[in-house]
Amino acid sequence: MRNEIWTIQAMRAVAAAMVVLHHAIRAFGAKADAGATTAPWFFADVPQWNFLVIGVDLFFVISGFIMVHTTPQKYGAMAAFRFLVRRVIRIYPLWWMALMIPIAGALAAYWKSGYVDAYVLSWHRIVSSILLFPSMAESGHLQPIVGVGWTLSYEMLFYLAFAVALMLGRRTALIAGALLVTVLMGAMASGSSADLISFLANPIYLEFIFGMALGAAWNAGRLPKMSIWLGVVAIVAAVIIGAQVPEDSSFRFVCMGVPACTVIWCALSLAGTKPWAGAVRLGGASYAMYLFHMPVIFWLVLKPALLVKIGLNSPLLLDFYILASVALSVIVGCVLHALVERPVQSALVSSIFGTAKHTNTALEPTKG
């Protein structure tokens, strides 16, 4: 990994941890609301922890940065092909593995009791989830079978658009970027609620563009250092705004995207400092953490009967249990990264590009 951007890898670890903690808090909050457990003490007020969703926004900004940083002055059909194939290799194999879990669970329930989970066992849902095509839940929100995959649908579409721009050339890429911003703003103003239009018009795409702007300035050597104090201010702003603004707000790119961009800018300003190996390794496993933390939380540590059985049902102990579920998610992510993600990715890169060199995970995108 190039040391000058080790902080980007560290921010991926931070972003993944924030998402995992947010989902653990929400899951325990739902159990407490249902009366299955007592409410945690420190993590009791779920809305006050909504700022943790900025982890997803950090991932989007990082992805935009990485796309530009790893493809400087590379245009044409071959550059576009290599870029897109590497992203497919990075995203899909582990995603398909994660997708097998709920599908296998639904099939097991069907064989055992005849119960059909229409949310999972639907050809439309299965195919769209496999391909990461937009798939809307009954609530109207973008949500494939594995819920966290909604961010991957946005990432893949943006990767496709970026690949087309690479193929067409630099000037066309700039024009396409300007047109994208115009279309997003126009669709936002129209307030359309149609599923596909809603997906395409989500201004969260602007967070990728924030990252791309950072990447372009970084590659050109024109990115000024950002004061760390501004990063602190950005985090404080996200904490305050996060408790007030819904996650699906049309202005999320302002409320969370701008603070996320500021934080990544600050991280880049620290890129020349001594790397922290632990953060780098955790950043490499962040994608596996992101995809597999929900099964860990729900299937391994969210059984109310288990809590009662082991006497872990007091508010303060539940706080520690939430943190333990996060730690376990990190461990599972690291194991899957080492035993599955990296070997599979290396094998695919070797077979397609004729090299055994492992794709640098520090320079690859991850989700949110």
XYZ file of C-alpha atoms in Angstrom:
368
model
C 0.000 0.000 0.000
C 1.204 3.492 -0.704
C 1.929 5.187 2.621
C 0.779 8.576 1.430
C -2.848 7.453 1.568
C -2.756 5.109 4.535
C -5.226 7.446 6.213
C -7.833 6.614 3.578
C -7.540 2.980 4.596
C -7.910 4.010 8.236
C -11.030 6.023 7.415
C -12.557 2.967 5.780
C -12.118 1.141 9.081
C -13.713 4.035 10.969
C -16.608 4.217 8.496
C -17.298 0.483 8.766
C -17.214 0.602 12.570
C -19.682 3.504 12.591
C -22.141 1.637 10.377
C -21.862 -1.551 12.439
C -22.360 0.324 15.720
C -25.357 2.195 14.314
C -27.056 -1.018 13.220
C -26.305 -2.721 16.550
C -27.861 0.188 18.460
C -30.942 0.141 16.238
C -31.313 -3.623 16.545
C -31.151 -3.560 20.332
C -33.472 -0.565 20.371
C -36.033 -2.519 18.365
C -35.766 -5.467 20.771
C -36.238 -3.155 23.742
C -39.252 -1.475 22.111
C -40.788 -4.919 21.586
C -40.295 -5.727 25.260
C -37.879 -8.577 24.549
C -35.075 -6.947 26.544
C -34.544 -3.950 28.752
C -33.267 -0.813 27.046
C -29.516 -0.195 27.093
C -28.275 2.654 29.268
C -25.693 4.583 27.247
C -27.059 3.552 23.842
C -30.718 3.914 24.843
C -31.749 6.973 22.836
C -31.488 5.673 19.273
C -32.102 9.037 17.479
C -29.108 10.650 19.142
C -26.876 8.066 17.469
C -28.198 8.728 13.962
C -25.048 10.673 13.121
C -23.311 7.302 12.788
C -24.929 6.942 9.359
C -22.185 9.284 8.153
C -20.130 6.097 7.835
C -21.943 5.408 4.557
C -21.268 8.949 3.337
C -17.593 8.533 4.190
C -17.532 5.398 2.031
C -19.097 7.231 -0.913
C -16.601 10.098 -0.718
C -13.726 7.617 -0.404
C -14.971 5.709 -3.464
C -15.059 8.894 -5.525
C -11.546 9.771 -4.408
C -10.186 6.311 -5.185
C -11.725 6.235 -8.663
C -9.827 9.357 -9.686
C -6.682 8.668 -7.678
C -6.133 5.239 -9.235
C -6.859 6.267 -12.834
C -4.772 9.439 -13.405
C -4.518 10.314 -17.092
C -5.843 6.902 -18.112
C -8.511 7.065 -20.793
C -9.785 4.879 -23.612
C -11.638 1.597 -23.948
C -8.940 -0.515 -22.265
C -8.706 1.792 -19.256
C -12.485 1.701 -18.908
C -12.525 -2.092 -19.199
C -9.803 -2.598 -16.594
C -11.449 -0.152 -14.218
C -14.886 -1.750 -14.463
C -13.660 -5.348 -14.269
C -11.607 -4.613 -11.169
C -14.644 -3.068 -9.506
C -16.803 -6.045 -10.411
C -14.156 -8.374 -8.954
C -14.030 -6.266 -5.830
C -17.792 -5.979 -5.267
C -19.668 -9.028 -6.545
C -18.025 -12.243 -5.223
C -18.329 -11.305 -1.545
C -21.752 -9.775 -2.180
C -23.001 -13.059 -3.644
C -21.659 -14.898 -0.619
C -23.561 -12.537 1.682
C -26.673 -12.961 -0.456
C -26.633 -16.725 0.067
C -27.325 -16.348 3.792
C -30.901 -14.959 3.687
C -31.791 -17.016 0.610
C -30.607 -20.210 2.318
C -32.499 -19.216 5.462
C -35.709 -18.608 3.533
C -35.381 -21.925 1.681
C -34.759 -23.762 4.956
C -37.893 -22.203 6.456
C -39.886 -23.237 3.383
C -38.680 -26.844 3.494
C -39.271 -27.078 7.223
C -42.682 -25.439 7.579
C -43.898 -24.510 4.110
C -43.618 -20.811 4.944
C -42.795 -18.702 1.888
C -40.887 -15.503 2.604
C -42.080 -13.434 -0.352
C -39.584 -10.707 0.520
C -36.729 -13.096 -0.278
C -38.155 -15.931 -2.410
C -39.184 -13.813 -5.366
C -37.457 -14.203 -8.721
C -37.538 -10.463 -9.264
C -35.968 -9.817 -5.863
C -33.366 -12.557 -6.256
C -32.257 -11.596 -9.777
C -32.197 -7.865 -9.077
C -30.242 -8.474 -5.869
C -27.734 -10.742 -7.612
C -27.088 -8.080 -10.244
C -27.391 -5.168 -7.778
C -30.134 -3.637 -9.877
C -32.402 -1.223 -7.969
C -34.896 -3.216 -5.913
C -37.463 -1.363 -3.860
C -38.952 -2.661 -0.614
C -42.642 -2.179 0.189
C -41.677 0.938 2.127
C -40.514 2.504 -1.129
C -36.879 2.520 -0.063
C -34.103 1.015 -2.146
C -33.336 -2.278 -0.428
C -32.120 -5.540 -1.980
C -32.488 -8.816 -0.096
C -29.392 -8.007 1.942
C -30.407 -4.570 3.120
C -26.958 -2.979 3.262
C -26.569 -3.682 -0.461
C -28.484 -0.511 -1.341
C -25.199 1.399 -1.244
C -23.642 -1.060 -3.699
C -26.413 -0.402 -6.230
C -25.464 3.266 -6.203
C -21.765 2.489 -6.361
C -22.080 0.147 -9.338
C -24.132 2.639 -11.330
C -21.599 5.353 -10.626
C -18.748 3.009 -11.571
C -20.505 2.292 -14.850
C -20.928 6.001 -15.555
C -17.275 6.607 -14.691
C -16.168 3.772 -16.989
C -18.151 5.262 -19.872
C -16.556 8.636 -19.173
C -13.090 7.033 -19.213
C -13.837 5.412 -22.543
C -14.996 8.671 -24.095
C -12.084 10.775 -22.876
C -11.246 13.503 -20.388
C -13.190 16.365 -21.916
C -16.288 14.229 -22.312
C -15.871 13.058 -18.719
C -15.983 16.641 -17.483
C -19.055 17.398 -19.586
C -20.737 14.195 -18.391
C -20.036 15.184 -14.798
C -21.621 18.578 -15.319
C -24.659 16.988 -16.982
C -24.988 14.508 -14.110
C -25.098 17.319 -11.564
C -27.686 19.149 -13.675
C -29.894 16.059 -14.015
C -29.676 15.299 -10.303
C -30.658 18.817 -9.340
C -33.515 18.872 -11.845
C -34.875 15.506 -10.742
C -34.588 16.579 -7.117
C -36.646 19.660 -7.823
C -39.290 17.641 -9.678
C -39.964 15.510 -6.595
C -40.700 12.392 -8.692
C -41.487 9.298 -6.634
C -41.238 6.693 -9.393
C -38.881 3.914 -8.299
C -36.275 4.140 -11.057
C -36.389 7.914 -11.250
C -36.091 8.074 -7.486
C -33.023 5.831 -7.647
C -31.364 7.758 -10.457
C -32.219 11.140 -8.982
C -30.869 10.569 -5.490
C -28.452 13.448 -4.857
C -26.270 11.121 -2.794
C -24.345 10.709 -6.071
C -22.916 14.136 -5.371
C -20.908 12.576 -2.558
C -19.001 10.548 -5.158
C -18.334 13.799 -6.995
C -17.046 15.376 -3.768
C -14.556 12.527 -3.548
C -13.632 12.824 -7.214
C -12.871 16.515 -6.715
C -10.571 15.634 -3.820
C -8.897 12.979 -5.975
C -8.335 15.351 -8.888
C -6.845 18.013 -6.608
C -4.702 15.403 -4.835
C -3.322 13.985 -8.087
C -2.522 17.473 -9.336
C -0.732 18.324 -6.095
C -3.144 21.189 -5.504
C -5.055 19.955 -2.485
C -4.260 22.338 0.378
C -3.938 20.925 3.865
C -7.133 21.023 5.872
C -7.098 22.059 9.510
C -7.879 19.120 11.772
C -10.087 21.445 13.784
C -12.349 21.853 10.770
C -12.699 18.086 10.744
C -13.739 18.195 14.389
C -16.288 20.898 13.561
C -17.612 18.722 10.708
C -18.100 15.764 13.047
C -19.855 17.938 15.641
C -22.131 19.295 12.905
C -22.943 15.748 11.781
C -23.772 14.759 15.373
C -26.165 17.683 15.785
C -27.767 17.425 12.347
C -27.947 13.626 12.404
C -30.399 13.676 15.290
C -32.708 16.032 13.396
C -32.571 15.057 9.716
C -34.006 11.746 8.380
C -31.526 9.335 6.791
C -33.374 9.475 3.462
C -33.511 13.276 3.326
C -32.975 14.783 -0.135
C -30.389 17.029 1.462
C -28.319 14.247 2.980
C -25.494 15.155 0.604
C -25.328 18.518 2.386
C -26.064 17.418 5.954
C -23.774 14.379 5.890
C -21.926 14.531 2.565
C -20.215 17.863 3.201
C -19.015 16.865 6.697
C -17.849 13.513 5.278
C -15.907 15.281 2.534
C -14.326 17.563 5.131
C -13.268 14.590 7.259
C -11.696 12.799 4.271
C -9.910 16.016 3.330
C -8.500 16.142 6.862
C -7.458 12.498 6.568
C -5.567 13.275 3.373
C -3.842 16.126 5.175
C -2.478 13.553 7.638
C -1.318 11.158 4.915
C 2.331 11.983 5.520
C 2.243 10.862 9.134
C 3.448 7.482 10.348
C 1.010 4.733 9.279
C -0.880 2.782 11.913
C -0.719 -0.836 10.798
C -3.788 -1.896 12.776
C -6.017 0.681 11.116
C -4.660 -0.275 7.702
C -5.504 -3.948 8.250
C -8.974 -3.141 9.546
C -9.562 -0.885 6.555
C -8.733 -3.776 4.253
C -11.427 -5.864 5.934
C -14.026 -3.076 5.987
C -16.040 -4.419 3.041
C -16.411 -7.851 4.646
C -17.389 -6.190 7.936
C -19.991 -4.118 6.151
C -21.594 -7.048 4.340
C -21.649 -9.595 7.158
C -22.224 -7.606 10.337
C -26.017 -7.896 10.239
C -26.058 -11.725 10.380
C -23.611 -11.493 13.271
C -25.802 -9.021 15.163
C -29.129 -10.744 14.525
C -28.260 -14.431 14.474
C -25.452 -14.670 16.989
C -26.014 -12.013 19.625
C -29.600 -10.812 19.388
C -31.461 -13.757 20.820
C -33.533 -12.476 23.767
C -33.726 -15.969 25.252
C -29.942 -16.134 25.261
C -29.714 -12.780 27.023
C -32.066 -13.931 29.751
C -30.375 -17.319 30.053
C -26.951 -15.837 30.708
C -28.344 -13.080 32.910
C -27.265 -10.335 30.536
C -30.392 -8.227 30.672
C -29.447 -5.133 32.659
C -29.100 -1.751 30.880
C -25.374 -1.320 31.485
C -24.548 -4.893 30.519
C -26.527 -4.448 27.308
C -24.276 -1.504 26.448
C -21.271 -3.792 26.712
C -23.152 -6.417 24.715
C -23.668 -3.922 21.899
C -19.948 -3.178 21.869
C -19.228 -6.909 21.950
C -21.444 -7.425 18.896
C -19.423 -4.747 17.096
C -16.158 -6.413 18.098
C -17.433 -9.794 16.930
C -18.503 -8.264 13.607
C -14.992 -6.869 13.176
C -13.455 -10.275 13.896
C -15.776 -12.043 11.441
C -15.004 -9.410 8.804
C -11.253 -9.808 9.277
C -11.468 -13.599 9.040
C -13.588 -13.478 5.869
C -11.254 -10.899 4.356
C -8.205 -13.071 4.996
C -9.691 -16.464 4.108
C -12.171 -15.583 1.350
C -12.075 -12.048 -0.003
C -8.361 -11.636 -0.674
C -7.741 -15.134 -2.112
C -10.778 -14.940 -4.409
C -9.899 -11.447 -5.553
C -6.275 -12.403 -6.211
C -7.304 -15.487 -8.185
C -9.742 -13.537 -10.351
C -7.294 -10.703 -11.016
C -4.640 -13.253 -11.936
C -6.906 -15.184 -14.294
C -8.283 -12.108 -16.061
C -5.249 -9.833 -16.207
C -2.558 -12.491 -16.240
C -0.853 -11.373 -13.060
C -0.743 -12.857 -9.608
C -0.256 -9.456 -8.024
C -3.011 -8.797 -5.508
C -5.139 -5.770 -6.208
C -4.264 -3.091 -3.661
C -7.160 -2.981 -1.224
C -6.131 0.482 -0.139
C -6.959 1.684 -3.604
C -10.212 -0.176 -4.014
C -13.719 0.985 -3.167
C -15.824 -0.209 -0.306
C -19.341 0.264 0.844
C -21.472 1.456 2.695
